[in-house]
């Protein structure tokens, strides 16, 4: 069997993937050459969601504390 250069076998997907980075359990797919930028976009969206949620929570907490005083 001929193997293409820079491919790695992913045992989770049971497929050979070009320039495999890792298998992501949250997205249930391999992160490789074709979708690496989409994975980085996914990570940045999670980071912004966490920051937005924390800012909204602290704003709500400060508003609630100032209204009770």
PDB file of C-alpha atoms in Angstrom:
ATOM      1  CA  UNK A   1       0.000   0.000   0.000  1.00  0.00           C
ATOM      2  CA  UNK A   2       1.379   3.406  -0.980  1.00  0.00           C
ATOM      3  CA  UNK A   3       1.281   6.105   1.647  1.00  0.00           C
ATOM      4  CA  UNK A   4       1.207   9.770   0.661  1.00  0.00           C
ATOM      5  CA  UNK A   5       3.867  11.912   2.316  1.00  0.00           C
ATOM      6  CA  UNK A   6       2.853  13.913   5.412  1.00  0.00           C
ATOM      7  CA  UNK A   7      -0.210  11.760   6.120  1.00  0.00           C
ATOM      8  CA  UNK A   8      -0.925  10.244   9.495  1.00  0.00           C
ATOM      9  CA  UNK A   9      -3.448   7.599  10.402  1.00  0.00           C
ATOM     10  CA  UNK A  10      -6.099   8.725  12.890  1.00  0.00           C
ATOM     11  CA  UNK A  11      -7.224   5.752  14.929  1.00  0.00           C
ATOM     12  CA  UNK A  12     -10.369   7.535  16.144  1.00  0.00           C
ATOM     13  CA  UNK A  13     -11.675   8.194  12.609  1.00  0.00           C
ATOM     14  CA  UNK A  14      -9.916   5.181  11.062  1.00  0.00           C
ATOM     15  CA  UNK A  15      -8.689   7.362   8.188  1.00  0.00           C
ATOM     16  CA  UNK A  16      -5.418   8.767   6.900  1.00  0.00           C
ATOM     17  CA  UNK A  17      -5.307  12.547   7.180  1.00  0.00           C
ATOM     18  CA  UNK A  18      -2.934  15.027   5.559  1.00  0.00           C
ATOM     19  CA  UNK A  19      -0.791  16.837   8.152  1.00  0.00           C
ATOM     20  CA  UNK A  20      -2.811  15.609  11.143  1.00  0.00           C
ATOM     21  CA  UNK A  21      -2.627  17.898  14.170  1.00  0.00           C
ATOM     22  CA  UNK A  22      -4.933  15.959  16.499  1.00  0.00           C
ATOM     23  CA  UNK A  23      -8.380  14.398  16.800  1.00  0.00           C
ATOM     24  CA  UNK A  24     -10.758  16.809  18.535  1.00  0.00           C
ATOM     25  CA  UNK A  25     -13.324  15.026  20.728  1.00  0.00           C
ATOM     26  CA  UNK A  26     -15.555  18.140  20.974  1.00  0.00           C
ATOM     27  CA  UNK A  27     -15.885  18.524  17.211  1.00  0.00           C
ATOM     28  CA  UNK A  28     -15.653  14.742  16.673  1.00  0.00           C
ATOM     29  CA  UNK A  29     -13.279  15.107  13.732  1.00  0.00           C
ATOM     30  CA  UNK A  30      -9.626  15.349  12.890  1.00  0.00           C
ATOM     31  CA  UNK A  31      -7.955  18.715  12.936  1.00  0.00           C
ATOM     32  CA  UNK A  32      -5.595  18.782   9.983  1.00  0.00           C
ATOM     33  CA  UNK A  33      -4.425  20.883   7.051  1.00  0.00           C
ATOM     34  CA  UNK A  34      -7.879  21.439   5.535  1.00  0.00           C
ATOM     35  CA  UNK A  35      -9.704  22.624   8.644  1.00  0.00           C
ATOM     36  CA  UNK A  36      -7.016  24.031  10.940  1.00  0.00           C
ATOM     37  CA  UNK A  37      -8.157  27.650  10.461  1.00  0.00           C
ATOM     38  CA  UNK A  38     -11.762  26.646  11.241  1.00  0.00           C
ATOM     39  CA  UNK A  39     -10.515  25.000  14.435  1.00  0.00           C
ATOM     40  CA  UNK A  40      -8.689  28.189  15.437  1.00  0.00           C
ATOM     41  CA  UNK A  41     -11.902  30.128  14.745  1.00  0.00           C
ATOM     42  CA  UNK A  42     -13.771  27.692  16.973  1.00  0.00           C
ATOM     43  CA  UNK A  43     -11.258  28.210  19.782  1.00  0.00           C
ATOM     44  CA  UNK A  44     -11.416  32.020  19.484  1.00  0.00           C
ATOM     45  CA  UNK A  45     -15.217  31.962  19.538  1.00  0.00           C
ATOM     46  CA  UNK A  46     -15.129  29.914  22.748  1.00  0.00           C
ATOM     47  CA  UNK A  47     -12.672  32.393  24.303  1.00  0.00           C
ATOM     48  CA  UNK A  48     -14.856  35.377  23.347  1.00  0.00           C
ATOM     49  CA  UNK A  49     -17.950  33.603  24.668  1.00  0.00           C
ATOM     50  CA  UNK A  50     -16.259  33.037  28.028  1.00  0.00           C
ATOM     51  CA  UNK A  51     -15.124  36.685  28.206  1.00  0.00           C
ATOM     52  CA  UNK A  52     -18.602  37.954  27.243  1.00  0.00           C
ATOM     53  CA  UNK A  53     -20.309  35.687  29.791  1.00  0.00           C
ATOM     54  CA  UNK A  54     -17.932  36.760  32.573  1.00  0.00           C
ATOM     55  CA  UNK A  55     -18.392  40.456  31.707  1.00  0.00           C
ATOM     56  CA  UNK A  56     -22.186  40.092  31.640  1.00  0.00           C
ATOM     57  CA  UNK A  57     -22.164  38.273  34.969  1.00  0.00           C
ATOM     58  CA  UNK A  58     -19.974  40.863  36.698  1.00  0.00           C
ATOM     59  CA  UNK A  59     -22.059  43.696  35.235  1.00  0.00           C
ATOM     60  CA  UNK A  60     -25.206  42.038  36.582  1.00  0.00           C
ATOM     61  CA  UNK A  61     -23.519  41.473  39.959  1.00  0.00           C
ATOM     62  CA  UNK A  62     -22.368  45.102  40.267  1.00  0.00           C
ATOM     63  CA  UNK A  63     -25.776  46.409  39.172  1.00  0.00           C
ATOM     64  CA  UNK A  64     -27.522  44.219  41.723  1.00  0.00           C
ATOM     65  CA  UNK A  65     -25.148  45.331  44.498  1.00  0.00           C
ATOM     66  CA  UNK A  66     -25.572  49.034  43.734  1.00  0.00           C
ATOM     67  CA  UNK A  67     -29.377  48.764  43.578  1.00  0.00           C
ATOM     68  CA  UNK A  68     -29.535  47.170  47.042  1.00  0.00           C
ATOM     69  CA  UNK A  69     -27.378  49.811  48.691  1.00  0.00           C
TER      70      UNK A  69
END
